[in-house]
Coordinates of C-alpha atoms in Angstrom, one line a residue:
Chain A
X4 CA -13.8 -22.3 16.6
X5 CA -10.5 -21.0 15.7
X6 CA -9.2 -17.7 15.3
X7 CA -8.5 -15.9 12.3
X8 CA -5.5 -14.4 10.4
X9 CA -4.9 -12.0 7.6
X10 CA -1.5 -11.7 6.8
X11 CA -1.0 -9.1 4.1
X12 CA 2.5 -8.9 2.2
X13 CA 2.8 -5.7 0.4
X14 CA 5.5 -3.6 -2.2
X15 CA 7.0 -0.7 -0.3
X16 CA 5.1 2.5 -0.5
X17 CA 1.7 0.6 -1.1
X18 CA 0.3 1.9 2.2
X19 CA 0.3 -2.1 3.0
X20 CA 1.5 -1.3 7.0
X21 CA -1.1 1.4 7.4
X22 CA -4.1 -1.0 5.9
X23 CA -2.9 -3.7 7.6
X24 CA -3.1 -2.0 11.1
X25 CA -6.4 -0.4 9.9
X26 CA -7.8 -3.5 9.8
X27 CA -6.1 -4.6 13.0
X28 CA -8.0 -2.3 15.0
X29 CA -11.2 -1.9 13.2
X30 CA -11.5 -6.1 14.0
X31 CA -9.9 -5.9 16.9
X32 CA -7.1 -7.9 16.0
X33 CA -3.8 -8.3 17.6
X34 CA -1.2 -6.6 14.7
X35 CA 2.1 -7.9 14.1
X36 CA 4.9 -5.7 12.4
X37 CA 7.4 -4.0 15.4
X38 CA 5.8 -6.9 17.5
X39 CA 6.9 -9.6 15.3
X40 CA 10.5 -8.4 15.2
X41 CA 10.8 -8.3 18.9
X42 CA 9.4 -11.7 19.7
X43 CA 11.7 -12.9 17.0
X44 CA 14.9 -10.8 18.8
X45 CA 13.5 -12.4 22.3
X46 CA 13.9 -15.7 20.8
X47 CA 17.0 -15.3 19.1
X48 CA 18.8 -13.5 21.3
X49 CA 20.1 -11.3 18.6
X50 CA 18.8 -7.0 18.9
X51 CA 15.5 -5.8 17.3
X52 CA 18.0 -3.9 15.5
X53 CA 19.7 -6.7 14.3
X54 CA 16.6 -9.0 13.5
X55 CA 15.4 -5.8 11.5
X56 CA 18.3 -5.2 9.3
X57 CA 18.5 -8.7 8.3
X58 CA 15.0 -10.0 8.0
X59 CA 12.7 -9.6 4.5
X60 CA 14.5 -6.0 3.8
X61 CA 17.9 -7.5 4.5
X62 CA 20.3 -4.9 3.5
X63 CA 23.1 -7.4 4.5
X64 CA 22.8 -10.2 2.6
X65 CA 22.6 -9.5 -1.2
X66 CA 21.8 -12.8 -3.1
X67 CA 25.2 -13.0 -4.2
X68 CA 26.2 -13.1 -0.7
X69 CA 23.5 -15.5 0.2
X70 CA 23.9 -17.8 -2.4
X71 CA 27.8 -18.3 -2.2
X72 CA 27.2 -18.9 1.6
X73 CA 24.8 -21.6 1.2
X74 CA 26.6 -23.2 -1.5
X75 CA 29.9 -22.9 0.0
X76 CA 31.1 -26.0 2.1
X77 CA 31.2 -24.9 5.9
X78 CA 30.7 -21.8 6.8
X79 CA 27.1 -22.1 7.8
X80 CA 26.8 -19.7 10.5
X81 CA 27.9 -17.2 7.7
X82 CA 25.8 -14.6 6.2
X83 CA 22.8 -17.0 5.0
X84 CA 23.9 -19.5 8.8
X85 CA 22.0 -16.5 10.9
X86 CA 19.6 -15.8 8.4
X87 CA 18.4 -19.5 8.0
X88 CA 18.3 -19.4 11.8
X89 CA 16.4 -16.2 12.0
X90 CA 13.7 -18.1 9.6
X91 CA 13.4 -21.0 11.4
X92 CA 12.6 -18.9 14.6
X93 CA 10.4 -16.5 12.8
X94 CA 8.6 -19.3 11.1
X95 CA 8.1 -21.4 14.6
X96 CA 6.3 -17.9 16.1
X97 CA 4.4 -17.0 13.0
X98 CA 2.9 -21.0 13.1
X99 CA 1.7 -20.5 16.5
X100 CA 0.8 -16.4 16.7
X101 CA -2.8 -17.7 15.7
X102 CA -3.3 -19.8 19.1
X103 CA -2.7 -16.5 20.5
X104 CA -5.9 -14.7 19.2
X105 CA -7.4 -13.7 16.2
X106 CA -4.6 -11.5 14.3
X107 CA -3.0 -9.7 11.4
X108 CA 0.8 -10.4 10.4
X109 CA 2.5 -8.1 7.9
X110 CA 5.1 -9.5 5.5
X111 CA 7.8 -12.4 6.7
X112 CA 6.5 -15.0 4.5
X113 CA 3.6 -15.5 6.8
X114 CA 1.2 -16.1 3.6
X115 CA 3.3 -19.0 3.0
X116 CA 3.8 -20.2 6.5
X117 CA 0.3 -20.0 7.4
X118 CA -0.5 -20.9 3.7
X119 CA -2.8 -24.5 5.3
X120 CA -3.9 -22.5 8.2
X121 CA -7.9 -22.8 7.3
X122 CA -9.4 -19.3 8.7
X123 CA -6.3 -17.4 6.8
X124 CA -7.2 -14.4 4.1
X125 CA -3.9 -14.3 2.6
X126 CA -3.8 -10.5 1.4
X127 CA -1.1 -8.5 -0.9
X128 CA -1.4 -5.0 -1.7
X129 CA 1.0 -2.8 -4.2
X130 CA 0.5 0.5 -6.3
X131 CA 1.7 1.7 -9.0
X132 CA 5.2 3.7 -8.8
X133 CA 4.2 7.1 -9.1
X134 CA 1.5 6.8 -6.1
X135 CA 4.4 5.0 -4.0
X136 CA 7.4 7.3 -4.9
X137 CA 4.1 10.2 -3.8
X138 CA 4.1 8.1 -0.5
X139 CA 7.2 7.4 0.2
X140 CA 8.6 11.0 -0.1
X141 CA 6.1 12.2 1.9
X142 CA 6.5 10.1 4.9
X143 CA 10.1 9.2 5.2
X144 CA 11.5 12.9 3.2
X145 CA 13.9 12.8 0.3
X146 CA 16.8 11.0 0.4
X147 CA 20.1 10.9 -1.2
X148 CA 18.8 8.0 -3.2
X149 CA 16.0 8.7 -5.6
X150 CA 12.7 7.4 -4.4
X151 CA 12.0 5.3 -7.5
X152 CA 15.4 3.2 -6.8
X153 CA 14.8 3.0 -2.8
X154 CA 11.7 1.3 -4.1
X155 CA 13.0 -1.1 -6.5
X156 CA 15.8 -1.9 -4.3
X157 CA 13.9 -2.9 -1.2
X158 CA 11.1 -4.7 -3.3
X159 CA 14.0 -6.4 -4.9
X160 CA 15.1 -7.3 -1.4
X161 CA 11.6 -8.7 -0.4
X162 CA 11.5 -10.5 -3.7
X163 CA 14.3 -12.4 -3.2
X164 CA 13.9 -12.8 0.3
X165 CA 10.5 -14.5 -0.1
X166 CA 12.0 -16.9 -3.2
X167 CA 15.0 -18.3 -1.4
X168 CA 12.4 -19.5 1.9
X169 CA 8.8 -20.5 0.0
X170 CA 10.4 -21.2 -3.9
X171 CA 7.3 -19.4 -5.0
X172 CA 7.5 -15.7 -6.8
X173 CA 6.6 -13.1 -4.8
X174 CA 3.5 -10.7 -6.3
X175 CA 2.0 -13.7 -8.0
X176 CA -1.7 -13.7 -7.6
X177 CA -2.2 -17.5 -6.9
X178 CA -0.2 -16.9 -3.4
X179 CA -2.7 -14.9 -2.0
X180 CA -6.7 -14.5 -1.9
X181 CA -7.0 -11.6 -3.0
X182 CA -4.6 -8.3 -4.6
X183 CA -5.2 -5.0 -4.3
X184 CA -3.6 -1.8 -6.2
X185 CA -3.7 0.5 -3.5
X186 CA -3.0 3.3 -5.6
X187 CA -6.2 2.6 -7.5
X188 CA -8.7 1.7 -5.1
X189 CA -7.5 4.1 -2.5
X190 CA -5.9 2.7 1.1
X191 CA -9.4 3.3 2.5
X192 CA -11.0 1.0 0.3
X193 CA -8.6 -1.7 0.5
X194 CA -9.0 -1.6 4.3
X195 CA -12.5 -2.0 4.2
X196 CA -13.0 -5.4 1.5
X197 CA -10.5 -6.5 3.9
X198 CA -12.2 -5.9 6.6
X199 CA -15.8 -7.0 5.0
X200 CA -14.1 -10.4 3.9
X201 CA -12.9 -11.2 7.3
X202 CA -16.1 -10.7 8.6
X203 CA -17.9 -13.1 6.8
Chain B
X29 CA -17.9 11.3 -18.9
X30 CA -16.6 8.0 -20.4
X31 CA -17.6 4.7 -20.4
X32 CA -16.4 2.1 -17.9
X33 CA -14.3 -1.1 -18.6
X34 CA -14.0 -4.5 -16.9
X35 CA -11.8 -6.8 -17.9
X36 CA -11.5 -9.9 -16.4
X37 CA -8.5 -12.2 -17.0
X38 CA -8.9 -15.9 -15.6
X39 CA -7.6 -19.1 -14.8
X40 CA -9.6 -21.6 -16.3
X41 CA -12.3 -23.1 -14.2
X42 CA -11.9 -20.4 -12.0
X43 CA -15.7 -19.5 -12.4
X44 CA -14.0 -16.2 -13.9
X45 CA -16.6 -15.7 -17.1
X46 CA -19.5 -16.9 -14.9
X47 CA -18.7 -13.8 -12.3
X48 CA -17.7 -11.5 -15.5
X49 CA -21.6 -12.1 -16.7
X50 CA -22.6 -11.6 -13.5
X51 CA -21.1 -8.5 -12.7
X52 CA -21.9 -7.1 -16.5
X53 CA -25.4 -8.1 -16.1
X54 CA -26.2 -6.1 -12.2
X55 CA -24.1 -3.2 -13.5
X56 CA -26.6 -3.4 -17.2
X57 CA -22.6 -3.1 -19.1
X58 CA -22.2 -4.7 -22.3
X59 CA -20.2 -8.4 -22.1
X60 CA -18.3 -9.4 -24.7
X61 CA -16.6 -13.1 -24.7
X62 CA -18.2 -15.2 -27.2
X63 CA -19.2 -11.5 -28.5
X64 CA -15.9 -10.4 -29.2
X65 CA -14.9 -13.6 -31.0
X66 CA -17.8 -13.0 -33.4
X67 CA -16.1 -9.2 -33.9
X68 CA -12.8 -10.6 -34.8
X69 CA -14.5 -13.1 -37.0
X70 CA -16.7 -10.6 -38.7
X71 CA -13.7 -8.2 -39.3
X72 CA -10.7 -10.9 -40.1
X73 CA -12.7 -12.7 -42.7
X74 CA -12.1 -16.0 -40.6
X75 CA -14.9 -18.3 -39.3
X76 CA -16.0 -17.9 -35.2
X77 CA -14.5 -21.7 -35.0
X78 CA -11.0 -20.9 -36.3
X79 CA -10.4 -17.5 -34.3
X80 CA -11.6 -19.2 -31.3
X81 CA -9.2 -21.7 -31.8
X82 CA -6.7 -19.4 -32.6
X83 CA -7.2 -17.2 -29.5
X84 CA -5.7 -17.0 -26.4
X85 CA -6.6 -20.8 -25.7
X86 CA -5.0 -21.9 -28.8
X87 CA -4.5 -25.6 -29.6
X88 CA -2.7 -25.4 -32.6
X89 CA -0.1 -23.1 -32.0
X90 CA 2.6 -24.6 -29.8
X91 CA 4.5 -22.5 -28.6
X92 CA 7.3 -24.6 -29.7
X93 CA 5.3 -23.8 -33.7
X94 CA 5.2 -20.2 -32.4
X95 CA 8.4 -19.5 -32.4
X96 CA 9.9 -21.6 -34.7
X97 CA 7.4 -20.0 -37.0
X98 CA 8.3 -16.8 -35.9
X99 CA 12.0 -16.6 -35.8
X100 CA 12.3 -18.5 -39.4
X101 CA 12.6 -16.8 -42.5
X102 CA 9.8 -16.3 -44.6
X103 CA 6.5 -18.2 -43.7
X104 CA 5.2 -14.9 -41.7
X105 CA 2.0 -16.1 -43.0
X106 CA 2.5 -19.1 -41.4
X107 CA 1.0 -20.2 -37.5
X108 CA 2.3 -17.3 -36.3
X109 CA 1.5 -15.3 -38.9
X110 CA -2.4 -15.8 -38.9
X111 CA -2.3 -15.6 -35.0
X112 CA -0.3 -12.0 -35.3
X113 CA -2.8 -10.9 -38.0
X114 CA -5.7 -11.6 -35.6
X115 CA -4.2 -10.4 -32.4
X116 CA -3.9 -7.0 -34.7
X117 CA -7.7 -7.0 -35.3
X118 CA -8.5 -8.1 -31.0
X119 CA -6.6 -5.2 -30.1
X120 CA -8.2 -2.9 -32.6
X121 CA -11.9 -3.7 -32.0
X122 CA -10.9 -4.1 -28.2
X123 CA -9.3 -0.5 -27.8
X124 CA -12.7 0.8 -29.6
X125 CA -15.3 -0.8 -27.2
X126 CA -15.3 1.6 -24.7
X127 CA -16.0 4.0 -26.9
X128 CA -19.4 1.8 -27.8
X129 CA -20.7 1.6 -24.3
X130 CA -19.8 0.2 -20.3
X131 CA -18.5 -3.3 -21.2
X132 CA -16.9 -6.6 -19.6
X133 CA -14.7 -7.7 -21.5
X134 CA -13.3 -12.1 -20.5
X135 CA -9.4 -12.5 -21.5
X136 CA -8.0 -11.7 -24.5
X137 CA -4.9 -9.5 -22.8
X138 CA -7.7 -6.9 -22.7
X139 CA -6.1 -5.7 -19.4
X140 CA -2.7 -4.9 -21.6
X141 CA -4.9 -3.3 -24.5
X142 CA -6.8 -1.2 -22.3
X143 CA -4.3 -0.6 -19.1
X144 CA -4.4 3.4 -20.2
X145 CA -7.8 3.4 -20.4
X146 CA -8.7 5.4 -17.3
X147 CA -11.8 3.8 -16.4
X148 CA -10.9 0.7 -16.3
X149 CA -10.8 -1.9 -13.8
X150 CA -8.7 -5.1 -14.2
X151 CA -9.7 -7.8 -12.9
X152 CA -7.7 -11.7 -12.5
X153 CA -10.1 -14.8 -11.1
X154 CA -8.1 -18.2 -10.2
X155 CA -8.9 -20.8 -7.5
X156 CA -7.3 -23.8 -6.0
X157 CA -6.9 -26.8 -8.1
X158 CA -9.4 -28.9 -6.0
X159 CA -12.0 -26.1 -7.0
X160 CA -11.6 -25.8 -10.4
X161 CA -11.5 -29.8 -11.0
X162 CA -14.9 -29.9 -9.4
X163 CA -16.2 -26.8 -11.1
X164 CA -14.8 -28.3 -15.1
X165 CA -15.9 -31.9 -14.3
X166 CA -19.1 -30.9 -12.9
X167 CA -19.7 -27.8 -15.9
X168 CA -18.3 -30.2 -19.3
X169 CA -18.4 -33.9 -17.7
X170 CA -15.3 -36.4 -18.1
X171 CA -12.7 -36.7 -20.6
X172 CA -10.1 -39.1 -21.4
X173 CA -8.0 -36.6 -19.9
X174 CA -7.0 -35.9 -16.7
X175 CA -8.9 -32.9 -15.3
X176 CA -6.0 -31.8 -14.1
X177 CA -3.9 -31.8 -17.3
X178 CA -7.0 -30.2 -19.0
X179 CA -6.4 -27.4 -16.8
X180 CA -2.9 -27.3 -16.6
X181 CA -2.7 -27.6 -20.2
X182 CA -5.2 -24.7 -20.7
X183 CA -3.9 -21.9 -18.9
X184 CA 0.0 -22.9 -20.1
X185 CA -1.7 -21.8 -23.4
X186 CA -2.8 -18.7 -22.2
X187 CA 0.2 -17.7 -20.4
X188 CA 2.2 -18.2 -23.6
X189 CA -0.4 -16.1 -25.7
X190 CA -0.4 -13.5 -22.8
X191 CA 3.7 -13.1 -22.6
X192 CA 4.0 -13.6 -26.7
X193 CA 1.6 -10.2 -26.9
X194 CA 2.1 -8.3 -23.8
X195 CA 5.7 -9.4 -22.4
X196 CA 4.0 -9.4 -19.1
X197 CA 3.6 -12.1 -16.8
X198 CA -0.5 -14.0 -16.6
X199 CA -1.3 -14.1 -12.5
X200 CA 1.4 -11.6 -11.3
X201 CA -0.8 -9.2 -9.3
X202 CA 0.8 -6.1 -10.5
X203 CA -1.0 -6.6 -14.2
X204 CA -4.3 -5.7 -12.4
X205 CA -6.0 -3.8 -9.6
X206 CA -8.0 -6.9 -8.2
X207 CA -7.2 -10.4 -8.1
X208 CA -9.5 -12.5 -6.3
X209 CA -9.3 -16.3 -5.5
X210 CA -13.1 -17.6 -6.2
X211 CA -12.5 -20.8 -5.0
X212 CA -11.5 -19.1 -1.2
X213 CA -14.2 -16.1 -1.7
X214 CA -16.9 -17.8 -3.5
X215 CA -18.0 -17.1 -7.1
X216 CA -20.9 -14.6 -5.9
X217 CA -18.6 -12.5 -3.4
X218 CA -16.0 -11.8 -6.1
X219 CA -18.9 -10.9 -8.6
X220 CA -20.4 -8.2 -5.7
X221 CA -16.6 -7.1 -5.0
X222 CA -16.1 -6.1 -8.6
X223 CA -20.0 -4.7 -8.9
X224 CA -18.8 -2.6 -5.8
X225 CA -15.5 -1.4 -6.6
X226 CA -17.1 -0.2 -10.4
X227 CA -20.0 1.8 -8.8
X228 CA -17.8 3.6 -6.6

């Protein structure tokens, strides 16, 4: 028998990390966040810091950016070059993490690489913005930045992130098995139909 | 202490009105599908046939028709017209249930009407394709059509109605608090999920 995987994408300030590593322990599953981005910095050679800044939150490589670089002639090994790169060896760990145990994989397009794996739950979680901004403020402080914009801009980030490697939109229902407002059933709650649904 | 609301928006063939009659009849809520056309028939003047063909499944209003209709001069009594008028009564009689009693209410954009509403819980069902073939073929039989294209054709329709009305997009998570794919959960988990979640 295989192992399982939830892999649970979420908006910023949904409480997403902190369900998806509530789940993690309460099944006793290996969790994959920090973890993910060192493997992928092992692999690539390239610094956890490095692998951070310019994977799903990219701050580096605006879509304009992106795009020009891919549609340029040459220049691969540009902006979108190491990117691309960092997918591919992201992707190539993701497809095989499940060999490795039963586990749960936050964000990185694993929904859609492990979209044909059979014992996935494909999970995303988001909230509403007051109930994130109320999050956000509180764990990370103010910032210069107000916390509705930090928001959009690094859901805008994920958004188009997740478009330009799996075509499909990002927050669509039909991508996942099941979407929950965290900010209206409470992070508790979430964690536990997670947890219920895995176990059957 | 006010009445509670379940809508339930669906892909068609997901199994979505079996699990809303489900889940309305454990929890002893009113349901209102064929119900609510009856209402808007009763209050518009217009038979049960021609509102239910008018509805969110609509046949005879391309969007194509809808907009021509729309953005023309004159003719407001036209497709569009008669489809505005009745939207007009829906989202009257719809923002008035609660106030009759705990419902389920199947489609409609009753999520948009009633996303204020504080007890509410909005709901979005959709499967795989491979499920809801089986479920439609087995449920109505063959047709000369495809079951494929029956779906596909079917819920197009209803994502036109749903953006015309709301200006939201049908299936993107964020439009509810719970989207669950039956084909993945089963038909009976998704109905005890929702029976949970509104008795908590």
């Amino acid at each position: 028998m295989s192992n399982n995987v939830i892999t649970i994408s979420r908006e910023f300030g949904s409480g997403g990390r902190t369900i998806a590593l509530a789940v993690a322990e309460r099944l006793g599953y290996n969790f994959y966040d920090k973890a993910l981005v060192e493997r992928i910095a092992e692999e690539s050679g390239y610094s956890k810091d490095f692998v951070e800044r310019r994977g799903e939150d990219a701050t580096s490589t605006s879509s304009f950016l992106f795009n020009l670089s891919r549609s340029g002639s040459g220049g691969y090994d540009g902006v979108a070059g190491i990117s691309d790169k960092l997918y591919v060896i992201q992707h190539n760990i993701i497809k095989q993490l499940p060999e490795e145990g039963s586990c749960v994989i936050v964000g990185r397009c694993a929904d859609y690489i492990l979209k044909d794996y059979e014992n996935a739950l494909h999970v995303f979680i988001y909230a509403d913005m007051q109930f994130k901004v109320n999050r956000i403020v509180k764990l990370y402080g103010e910032r210069d930045v107000a916390p509705e914009k930090r928001l959009e801009e690094k859901d805008k980030k994920r958004k188009v992130y997740y478009k330009n490697y799996t075509g499909r939109i990002w927050g669509m229902s039909e991508n996942y098995d099941v979407s929950l407002n965290s900010g209206k059933l409470g992070i508790d709650r979430c964690a536990d139909i997670i947890v219920e649904l895995a176990q059957r």
